Amino acid sequence: MPLGLYIAADGAQAQSKRLETIANNLANVDTAGFKPDIATFQARYSEAIQQNQDFPGSQSINDIGGGVKVIQTQTNFAAGRIEHTGNDTDLAIIGEGFFQVQGGDGQQYLTRAGDMRLDNTGRLVTADGDRPVLSADGSSITLTPGVPWNISVDGFVQQNGEAAPLALVRPESLNELTKVGSNLFRPGGEVEPVAANQREVRQGYLEMSGSNSTRQMMSMIETSRAFEANAKMIQNQDQMVQNLVGRLLRA
Amino acid sequence: MSVQTLYTAATGMEALETKLDVIANNMANINTTGFKKDRANFEDLFYKQERLPGALDSDGNRTSTGIEVGLGTRVSSTQSDFDQGAFITTGNQLDVAIEGDGFFRVQDPNGDYLYTRAGNFGINADGNLVMASASTGWLIDPQINIPPEAVNIIITPDGVVQYQTTDSTQYQGGDQLQLATFINPDGLLKMGDSLFKETEASGNAQTGNPTDPGFGSVRQGFLEASNVEPVSELIDLITTQRAFELNSQVVQAGDQIMQVVANLRRG
């Protein structure tokens, strides 16, 4: 069968994967602290080069592209829109860094979603209620009920004249963060605290989703059209073979 | 395959529908005394890890990032916002607003305690203070007795209820209203009728007198209006509706792709 058939199929498959990513970005346009993903494509070397029968740049008949594949999904960590909510337990990080929270499995995760709340023991926890937000020394933050409290701009939880610093950390590289759902990222390596002069937290504000619906919509249209173009190519190749077979039979 | 696209977009539509329900209820209660608005919090669902970061790909290259495809969104919680509502002057002697934290405690016919911020009270046939907004007129706890012959009723900021009768200028009585607070008011269960119920998540009620540290004070002749802000609710309504439309467009795109696939083989 002609190689083009497989190349076009690869193209369609890659576009379909990209559409899944866009669907997730659009589903999360209202998720606090959400960071959209971008599916990145990479051109494949031709069949001959992949089998070491030729080398890239040989300018021979073999040196044509070998289709496309999704090489990675990359998360765009650009800051989302900051919305004023007036809710005491809503926190937004301005600039770099992540909140550190303790997962049910004992692991520590990072999040930008600041829609926190208090649980029945007065601990500061994430919105779904079961992951304590950690302070810089790795313990959870517990507030005494009925006593006024606030969070300072540099991220200190202040109550009764005492102040506990919220953990604000960043990984060595944003690329090593894995998304695990529930607005959490799993760090792949060590995390380091954000420098004292760069800590900035706003109480009563929320960082909304970083997913830009207009741009996602554009990508979606582009993706569907590219998919259709690839499908058209499959049909063309198929027709070509059909014609060929027909002619051979008549001859 | 793009079937995933359909399901992912569907989770978005479902979650946004829940948000729309919450907004509709907030809007419906824009005139409900002591009503506290709700908010839907979203979180992303889990991710298909098609390739972990740092893995070798088929060409032997080590990739800096992996391939993760998210499966959509869901509403992780609805959270009540206990911000103070506006005060409305009514001049009614039996209207009481709480300024600050705390809830009035009422007792239902089964003896269970429920909590409310709606301070539009009435007096029942036995001369006890009852909640006027509850359809049944449940008793305020602790019980406050005001006899039928009472004419001038005074409720002080710390909740002491006194009254005059027609045959005397002296103030009598002295029953005191109490307030209850919770560590996590977000965890209270909304019961309708402006009532909240204690749950595991809210923690136990702590009672105290108005003006005690950590408790609000009470204001006679005022009512606390709903804390729903129509402008921000409308903005939320618009963005939710649009986001819903966007997700429905994704469903259409996914469907179109499947249709193209289905039509690939002709003749």
Coordinates of C-alpha atoms in Angstrom, one line a residue:
Chain A
M1 CA 0.0 0.0 0.0
P2 CA 1.2 3.5 -0.6
L3 CA 3.2 5.1 2.2
G4 CA 1.1 8.2 2.0
L5 CA -1.9 6.3 3.4
Y6 CA 0.0 5.7 6.6
I7 CA 1.4 9.2 6.8
A8 CA -2.1 10.7 6.5
A9 CA -3.4 8.3 9.1
D10 CA -0.6 9.4 11.5
G11 CA -1.6 13.0 10.8
A12 CA -5.2 12.3 11.6
Q13 CA -4.3 10.5 14.8
A14 CA -2.1 13.3 16.0
Q15 CA -4.8 15.8 15.4
S16 CA -7.3 13.7 17.2
K17 CA -4.9 13.5 20.2
R18 CA -4.5 17.3 20.0
L19 CA -8.3 17.7 20.1
E20 CA -8.5 15.6 23.3
T21 CA -6.1 18.1 24.9
I22 CA -8.1 21.1 23.7
A23 CA -11.3 19.4 25.0
N24 CA -9.7 19.2 28.5
N25 CA -8.5 22.8 28.3
L26 CA -12.0 23.9 27.5
A27 CA -13.7 21.7 30.1
N28 CA -11.5 23.4 32.6
V29 CA -12.1 27.1 31.7
D30 CA -13.7 27.6 35.2
T31 CA -11.2 25.6 37.2
A32 CA -9.2 27.7 39.6
G33 CA -5.4 27.5 39.1
F34 CA -5.8 25.3 36.0
K35 CA -2.9 25.4 33.5
P36 CA -3.7 24.4 29.9
D37 CA -1.7 21.8 27.9
I38 CA -0.4 22.1 24.4
A39 CA 0.1 19.0 22.3
T40 CA 3.4 19.5 20.5
F41 CA 4.0 17.8 17.1
Q42 CA 7.2 16.5 15.7
A43 CA 7.9 15.6 12.1
R44 CA 9.2 12.0 11.7
Y45 CA 12.1 11.1 9.6
S46 CA 11.4 9.2 6.5
E47 CA 11.2 5.4 6.5
A48 CA 14.6 5.0 4.9
I49 CA 16.3 7.2 7.4
Q50 CA 14.6 5.5 10.3
Q51 CA 15.9 2.2 9.0
N52 CA 19.4 3.6 8.7
Q53 CA 19.4 3.2 4.9
D54 CA 19.9 6.9 4.3
F55 CA 20.8 10.0 6.4
P56 CA 19.0 13.2 6.9
G57 CA 19.9 15.9 4.4
S58 CA 21.1 13.5 1.7
Q59 CA 18.8 15.2 -0.8
S60 CA 18.0 11.8 -2.3
I61 CA 14.6 10.5 -3.1
N62 CA 14.5 9.0 0.4
D63 CA 14.8 12.3 2.2
I64 CA 11.2 13.2 2.4
G65 CA 9.2 13.5 5.6
G66 CA 7.8 10.4 7.3
G67 CA 4.7 12.0 8.8
V68 CA 4.0 13.4 12.2
K69 CA 3.5 12.4 15.8
V70 CA 2.6 14.0 19.1
I71 CA 5.9 14.2 20.9
Q72 CA 4.8 15.7 24.2
T73 CA 2.1 17.6 25.9
Q74 CA 3.5 20.8 27.4
T75 CA 1.8 22.7 30.2
N76 CA 1.6 26.5 29.8
F77 CA 2.3 27.9 33.3
A78 CA 1.4 31.5 32.4
A79 CA -0.5 33.2 35.2
G80 CA -4.3 33.1 35.0
R81 CA -6.6 36.0 35.5
I82 CA -6.8 37.1 39.2
E83 CA -10.4 37.4 40.4
H84 CA -11.6 39.2 43.5
T85 CA -13.9 37.0 45.6
G86 CA -13.7 38.6 49.1
N87 CA -13.6 35.1 50.6
D88 CA -11.1 34.9 53.4
T89 CA -9.9 31.4 52.5
D90 CA -9.3 32.3 48.8
L91 CA -5.6 32.8 48.1
A92 CA -3.8 33.8 44.9
I93 CA -0.1 33.6 44.3
I94 CA 1.2 36.6 42.4
G95 CA 4.3 35.6 40.4
E96 CA 6.2 32.4 40.8
G97 CA 5.6 29.5 43.1
F98 CA 3.0 26.9 44.2
F99 CA 1.2 26.1 47.4
Q100 CA 2.3 22.7 48.8
V101 CA -0.4 20.4 50.0
Q102 CA -0.4 16.9 51.5
G103 CA -2.1 14.2 49.5
G104 CA -4.1 11.3 51.0
D105 CA -1.2 9.0 50.0
G106 CA 1.3 11.0 52.2
Q107 CA 2.9 12.5 49.1
Q108 CA 3.4 16.2 48.8
Y109 CA 1.8 17.9 45.8
L110 CA 1.9 21.4 44.3
T111 CA -1.0 23.5 43.3
R112 CA -1.9 27.0 42.1
A113 CA -5.6 26.6 43.0
G114 CA -6.2 28.9 46.0
D115 CA -9.8 28.0 46.6
M116 CA -9.0 26.8 50.1
R117 CA -11.3 26.3 53.1
L118 CA -11.2 25.3 56.7
D119 CA -12.1 21.8 57.9
N120 CA -13.9 20.8 61.1
T121 CA -10.7 20.9 63.1
G122 CA -9.8 24.4 61.8
R123 CA -7.1 23.1 59.3
L124 CA -6.6 25.0 56.1
V125 CA -7.4 22.5 53.3
T126 CA -8.0 22.4 49.6
A127 CA -11.5 22.9 48.2
D128 CA -12.4 19.2 48.0
G129 CA -11.7 19.2 51.7
D130 CA -9.2 16.4 52.3
R131 CA -5.7 17.8 51.5
P132 CA -4.1 20.0 54.2
V133 CA -2.2 23.1 53.0
L134 CA 1.3 23.0 54.4
S135 CA 3.4 25.6 56.1
A136 CA 7.0 26.1 55.3
D137 CA 8.1 23.6 57.9
G138 CA 5.9 20.9 56.3
S139 CA 3.1 20.9 59.0
S140 CA -0.5 21.7 58.4
I141 CA -1.9 25.1 59.3
T142 CA -4.6 25.1 62.1
L143 CA -6.6 28.1 63.0
T144 CA -8.4 28.7 66.3
P145 CA -12.1 29.2 65.7
G146 CA -13.6 32.5 66.4
V147 CA -10.4 34.4 66.6
P148 CA -9.7 36.9 63.8
W149 CA -7.0 35.8 61.4
N150 CA -5.5 37.0 58.1
I151 CA -2.8 36.2 55.6
S152 CA -0.1 38.8 55.0
V153 CA 1.1 39.7 51.5
D154 CA 4.3 37.7 52.0
G155 CA 2.2 34.6 52.8
F156 CA 2.2 34.5 56.6
V157 CA -0.9 33.2 58.3
Q158 CA -1.4 35.4 61.3
Q159 CA -3.5 34.8 64.3
N160 CA -3.2 35.7 68.0
G161 CA 0.0 37.5 67.3
E162 CA 1.6 34.4 65.9
A163 CA 2.5 33.9 62.2
A164 CA 3.1 30.7 60.3
P165 CA 4.6 31.0 56.8
L166 CA 2.6 29.2 54.0
A167 CA 4.8 26.9 52.0
L168 CA 5.5 28.6 48.7
V169 CA 7.8 26.4 46.6
R170 CA 8.9 25.9 43.1
P171 CA 10.4 22.9 41.3
E172 CA 13.8 23.1 39.7
S173 CA 12.1 22.9 36.3
L174 CA 8.4 23.4 35.5
N175 CA 8.8 20.6 32.9
E176 CA 9.2 18.0 35.6
L177 CA 5.7 18.6 37.0
T178 CA 3.2 15.8 36.3
K179 CA -0.5 16.6 36.4
V180 CA -2.4 14.2 38.5
G181 CA -5.9 15.9 38.5
S182 CA -7.7 17.5 41.4
N183 CA -5.7 20.7 40.5
L184 CA -2.5 19.0 41.7
F185 CA 1.0 18.7 40.2
R186 CA 3.4 16.0 41.3
P187 CA 7.0 17.3 41.4
G188 CA 9.5 15.0 39.7
G189 CA 12.4 16.1 41.9
E190 CA 13.4 18.4 44.7
V191 CA 11.4 21.6 45.3
E192 CA 12.9 24.8 46.7
P193 CA 11.3 27.6 48.7
V194 CA 10.5 30.8 46.8
A195 CA 12.9 33.5 48.0
A196 CA 11.5 35.7 50.8
N197 CA 11.5 38.8 48.6
Q198 CA 9.5 37.1 45.9
R199 CA 6.7 35.7 48.0
E200 CA 3.4 37.4 47.2
V201 CA 0.0 36.1 48.2
R202 CA -3.3 37.9 48.0
Q203 CA -6.0 36.9 50.4
G204 CA -9.6 37.2 49.0
Y205 CA -8.4 36.7 45.5
L206 CA -8.4 33.6 43.2
E207 CA -6.2 32.8 40.3
M208 CA -8.7 31.5 37.7
S209 CA -8.0 29.1 34.8
G210 CA -5.1 29.9 32.5
S211 CA -7.2 28.4 29.7
N212 CA -8.0 31.1 27.1
S213 CA -11.3 30.1 25.5
T214 CA -10.9 32.1 22.3
R215 CA -7.4 30.7 21.6
Q216 CA -8.6 27.2 22.5
M217 CA -11.6 27.6 20.1
M218 CA -9.2 28.7 17.3
S219 CA -7.0 25.7 17.9
M220 CA -10.1 23.5 17.9
I221 CA -11.3 24.7 14.5
E222 CA -7.8 24.4 13.1
T223 CA -7.5 20.9 14.5
S224 CA -10.8 19.7 13.1
R225 CA -9.9 21.1 9.6
A226 CA -6.5 19.5 9.7
F227 CA -8.1 16.3 10.6
E228 CA -10.5 16.5 7.7
A229 CA -7.6 17.4 5.4
N230 CA -5.8 14.2 6.5
A231 CA -9.0 12.2 6.0
K232 CA -9.3 13.6 2.5
M233 CA -5.7 12.5 1.8
I234 CA -6.6 9.0 2.9
Q235 CA -9.5 9.0 0.5
N236 CA -7.3 10.3 -2.3
Q237 CA -4.7 7.6 -1.8
D238 CA -7.4 5.0 -1.6
Q239 CA -9.0 6.2 -4.8
M240 CA -5.6 6.1 -6.5
V241 CA -5.1 2.5 -5.5
Q242 CA -8.6 1.7 -6.6
N243 CA -8.0 3.2 -10.0
L244 CA -4.8 1.3 -10.3
V245 CA -6.3 -2.0 -9.4
G246 CA -9.2 -1.4 -11.8
R247 CA -6.9 -0.6 -14.6
L248 CA -4.7 -3.6 -14.0
L249 CA -7.8 -5.9 -14.0
R250 CA -9.0 -4.5 -17.3
A251 CA -5.7 -4.7 -19.0
Chain B
M1 CA -9.7 8.3 19.2
S2 CA -11.9 11.3 19.5
V3 CA -14.5 9.5 21.6
Q4 CA -12.4 10.8 24.5
T5 CA -13.0 14.3 23.2
L6 CA -16.8 13.8 23.5
Y7 CA -16.6 12.5 27.1
T8 CA -14.1 15.2 28.2
A9 CA -16.4 18.0 26.8
A10 CA -19.4 16.3 28.4
T11 CA -17.7 16.5 31.9
G12 CA -17.3 20.2 31.2
M13 CA -21.0 20.6 30.3
E14 CA -22.1 18.6 33.3
A15 CA -20.0 20.6 35.8
L16 CA -21.1 23.9 34.2
E17 CA -24.7 22.8 34.6
T18 CA -24.1 22.3 38.3
K19 CA -22.6 25.8 38.4
L20 CA -25.7 27.1 36.6
D21 CA -27.9 25.4 39.2
V22 CA -26.0 27.1 42.0
I23 CA -26.3 30.5 40.3
A24 CA -30.0 30.0 39.7
N25 CA -30.5 29.3 43.4
N26 CA -28.5 32.3 44.4
M27 CA -30.5 34.5 42.1
A28 CA -33.8 33.0 43.4
N29 CA -32.8 33.9 46.9
I30 CA -31.8 37.5 46.3
N31 CA -34.5 38.6 48.6
T32 CA -34.3 35.9 51.2
T33 CA -33.5 37.2 54.7
G34 CA -30.2 35.8 56.0
F35 CA -29.4 33.8 52.8
K36 CA -25.8 33.0 52.1
K37 CA -24.8 32.6 48.5
D38 CA -23.0 29.4 47.3
R39 CA -20.1 29.0 44.8
A40 CA -19.2 25.9 42.8
N41 CA -15.4 25.1 42.9
F42 CA -14.0 23.1 40.0
E43 CA -11.1 20.7 39.7
D44 CA -9.6 18.8 36.8
L45 CA -10.1 15.1 36.6
F46 CA -7.2 12.7 36.4
Y47 CA -4.8 12.4 33.5
K48 CA -4.0 9.6 31.1
Q49 CA -0.3 9.2 31.3
E50 CA 0.6 8.1 27.8
R51 CA 4.3 8.7 28.4
L52 CA 6.0 9.8 31.6
P53 CA 8.4 12.8 31.4
G54 CA 12.0 11.7 31.0
A55 CA 11.0 8.4 29.2
L56 CA 12.7 7.3 26.0
D57 CA 10.6 7.6 22.9
S58 CA 10.6 5.2 20.0
D59 CA 13.5 7.1 18.4
G60 CA 15.7 6.7 21.5
N61 CA 15.4 10.4 22.5
R62 CA 14.9 11.3 26.2
T63 CA 11.9 13.6 26.3
S64 CA 11.8 16.5 28.8
T65 CA 8.0 16.3 29.1
G66 CA 5.6 13.5 28.8
I67 CA 2.3 13.0 27.0
E68 CA -0.6 13.6 29.4
V69 CA -4.1 13.9 28.3
G70 CA -6.6 15.2 30.8
L71 CA -10.1 13.7 31.1
G72 CA -12.0 16.8 31.9
T73 CA -13.4 18.5 35.0
R74 CA -15.8 18.2 37.9
V75 CA -17.3 20.3 40.6
S76 CA -15.2 19.5 43.7
S77 CA -17.3 21.3 46.2
T78 CA -20.0 24.0 46.6
Q79 CA -19.0 26.5 49.2
S80 CA -21.2 28.9 51.0
D81 CA -19.9 32.5 51.3
F82 CA -20.7 33.7 54.8
D83 CA -20.0 37.4 54.1
Q84 CA -22.2 39.7 55.9
G85 CA -25.3 40.7 54.0
A86 CA -26.7 44.3 53.9
F87 CA -28.8 45.5 56.9
I88 CA -32.3 46.6 56.2
T89 CA -34.1 48.8 58.7
T90 CA -37.5 47.5 59.4
G91 CA -38.3 49.1 62.7
N92 CA -40.0 45.9 63.7
Q93 CA -39.3 45.2 67.4
L94 CA -39.0 41.5 66.7
D95 CA -36.5 41.8 63.8
V96 CA -33.0 41.0 64.9
A97 CA -29.9 41.0 62.7
I98 CA -26.5 39.5 63.6
E99 CA -23.6 41.8 63.1
G100 CA -20.5 39.6 62.9
D101 CA -20.2 35.8 63.2
G102 CA -22.8 33.5 64.7
F103 CA -26.2 31.9 64.1
F104 CA -29.4 31.8 66.0
R105 CA -30.3 28.4 67.2
V106 CA -33.7 27.0 66.7
Q107 CA -35.2 23.7 67.8
D108 CA -37.4 21.6 65.5
P109 CA -40.3 19.5 66.8
N110 CA -38.0 16.5 67.1
G111 CA -35.8 18.4 69.5
D112 CA -32.9 18.7 67.0
Y113 CA -31.0 21.9 66.7
L114 CA -30.9 23.9 63.5
Y115 CA -29.2 27.3 62.9
T116 CA -30.2 30.4 61.0
R117 CA -29.2 34.0 60.3
A118 CA -32.7 35.0 59.5
G119 CA -33.8 37.1 62.5
N120 CA -37.4 37.8 61.6
F121 CA -39.0 36.5 64.7
G122 CA -42.5 36.1 65.9
I123 CA -44.2 35.2 69.2
N124 CA -46.3 32.0 69.4
A125 CA -49.4 31.3 71.4
D126 CA -47.4 30.3 74.4
G127 CA -45.5 33.6 74.4
N128 CA -42.3 32.1 73.2
L129 CA -40.0 33.6 70.5
V130 CA -40.2 31.6 67.3
M131 CA -38.7 31.8 63.9
A132 CA -41.2 33.4 61.6
S133 CA -39.7 32.4 58.3
A134 CA -39.7 28.7 59.0
S135 CA -43.1 27.4 57.8
T136 CA -43.8 25.8 61.2
G137 CA -42.6 28.6 63.6
W138 CA -40.0 26.7 65.4
L139 CA -38.8 27.8 68.9
I140 CA -35.7 29.8 69.4
D141 CA -33.2 28.1 71.8
P142 CA -32.7 29.0 74.6
Q143 CA -36.4 29.9 74.9
I144 CA -37.3 33.6 75.2
N145 CA -40.6 34.3 76.9
I146 CA -42.5 37.4 76.0
P147 CA -46.1 37.5 77.4
P148 CA -49.0 38.7 75.2
E149 CA -49.4 41.9 77.3
A150 CA -45.9 43.1 76.5
V151 CA -45.9 46.4 74.6
N152 CA -42.4 47.7 74.3
I153 CA -39.8 45.1 73.6
I154 CA -36.1 46.0 73.8
I155 CA -33.3 43.7 72.6
T156 CA -29.9 45.0 73.6
P157 CA -26.7 44.3 71.5
D158 CA -25.7 41.5 73.8
G159 CA -29.1 39.8 73.3
V160 CA -31.0 40.6 76.5
V161 CA -34.7 40.8 75.8
Q162 CA -36.8 43.1 78.0
Y163 CA -40.3 44.4 77.7
Q164 CA -42.9 46.8 79.3
T165 CA -46.4 45.9 80.0
T166 CA -49.4 48.3 79.8
D167 CA -49.7 48.5 83.6
S168 CA -46.1 49.3 84.4
T169 CA -43.3 51.5 83.0
Q170 CA -40.7 49.2 84.5
Y171 CA -38.8 46.9 82.0
Q172 CA -39.2 43.2 82.9
G173 CA -37.9 39.9 81.6
G174 CA -34.2 39.4 80.9
D175 CA -34.0 36.2 78.9
Q176 CA -30.9 36.3 76.7
L177 CA -30.5 35.3 73.1
Q178 CA -27.6 33.1 72.3
L179 CA -25.5 32.7 69.2
A180 CA -23.7 29.6 67.9
T181 CA -20.5 29.6 65.8
F182 CA -18.7 26.8 63.9
I183 CA -15.0 26.2 63.1
N184 CA -16.0 25.5 59.5
P185 CA -19.3 27.1 58.6
D186 CA -18.8 26.0 55.0
G187 CA -19.4 22.5 56.3
L188 CA -23.0 23.3 57.4
L189 CA -25.7 21.5 55.6
K190 CA -28.3 23.8 54.0
M191 CA -31.8 22.7 54.9
G192 CA -33.9 25.2 53.2
D193 CA -36.2 27.6 55.1
S194 CA -33.0 29.6 55.8
L195 CA -31.9 26.9 58.1
F196 CA -28.5 25.2 58.5
K197 CA -27.7 21.9 60.1
E198 CA -24.5 20.9 61.9
T199 CA -22.4 18.2 60.3
E200 CA -19.2 16.2 60.8
A201 CA -17.5 18.7 58.5
S202 CA -18.7 21.9 60.3
G203 CA -17.6 20.8 63.7
N204 CA -19.7 21.1 66.8
A205 CA -21.6 24.3 67.5
Q206 CA -20.0 26.6 70.1
T207 CA -22.5 28.7 71.9
G208 CA -22.0 32.1 73.5
N209 CA -23.7 35.4 74.2
P210 CA -23.8 38.1 71.6
T211 CA -20.8 40.5 72.0
D212 CA -18.7 37.7 73.6
P213 CA -15.2 37.5 71.8
G214 CA -15.6 35.7 68.5
F215 CA -19.4 36.2 68.5
G216 CA -21.2 39.0 66.7
S217 CA -23.6 41.4 68.3
V218 CA -27.4 41.6 67.6
R219 CA -29.3 44.7 66.3
Q220 CA -32.9 45.1 67.0
G221 CA -35.1 46.6 64.2
F222 CA -32.8 45.3 61.4
L223 CA -32.8 42.3 59.2
E224 CA -29.8 40.9 57.4
A225 CA -30.5 40.8 53.7
S226 CA -29.3 38.1 51.3
N227 CA -25.6 38.5 50.5
V228 CA -26.2 37.7 46.8
E229 CA -24.8 40.4 44.6
P230 CA -26.9 40.5 41.4
V231 CA -24.1 42.0 39.2
S232 CA -21.5 39.4 40.0
E233 CA -24.1 36.6 39.7
L234 CA -25.1 37.9 36.3
I235 CA -21.5 38.0 35.1
D236 CA -21.2 34.4 36.4
L237 CA -24.3 33.5 34.6
I238 CA -23.0 34.9 31.3
T239 CA -19.6 33.3 31.6
T240 CA -21.1 29.9 32.6
Q241 CA -23.5 30.0 29.6
R242 CA -20.7 30.8 27.2
A243 CA -18.4 28.2 28.7
F244 CA -21.2 25.7 28.3
E245 CA -21.6 26.7 24.6
L246 CA -17.8 26.3 24.1
N247 CA -17.9 22.8 25.5
S248 CA -20.9 21.9 23.3
Q249 CA -18.9 23.1 20.3
V250 CA -16.1 20.7 21.3
V251 CA -18.7 17.9 21.3
Q252 CA -19.7 18.9 17.8
A253 CA -16.1 18.9 16.7
G254 CA -15.6 15.5 18.1
D255 CA -18.7 14.3 16.5
Q256 CA -17.7 15.7 13.2
I257 CA -14.4 14.0 13.3
M258 CA -16.1 10.7 14.0
Q259 CA -18.4 11.3 11.1
V260 CA -15.4 12.0 8.8
V261 CA -13.9 8.7 10.0
A262 CA -17.1 6.9 9.4
N263 CA -17.2 8.2 5.8
L264 CA -13.7 7.3 5.1
R265 CA -14.5 4.2 3.2
R266 CA -16.8 4.8 0.2
G267 CA -17.7 2.6 -2.7

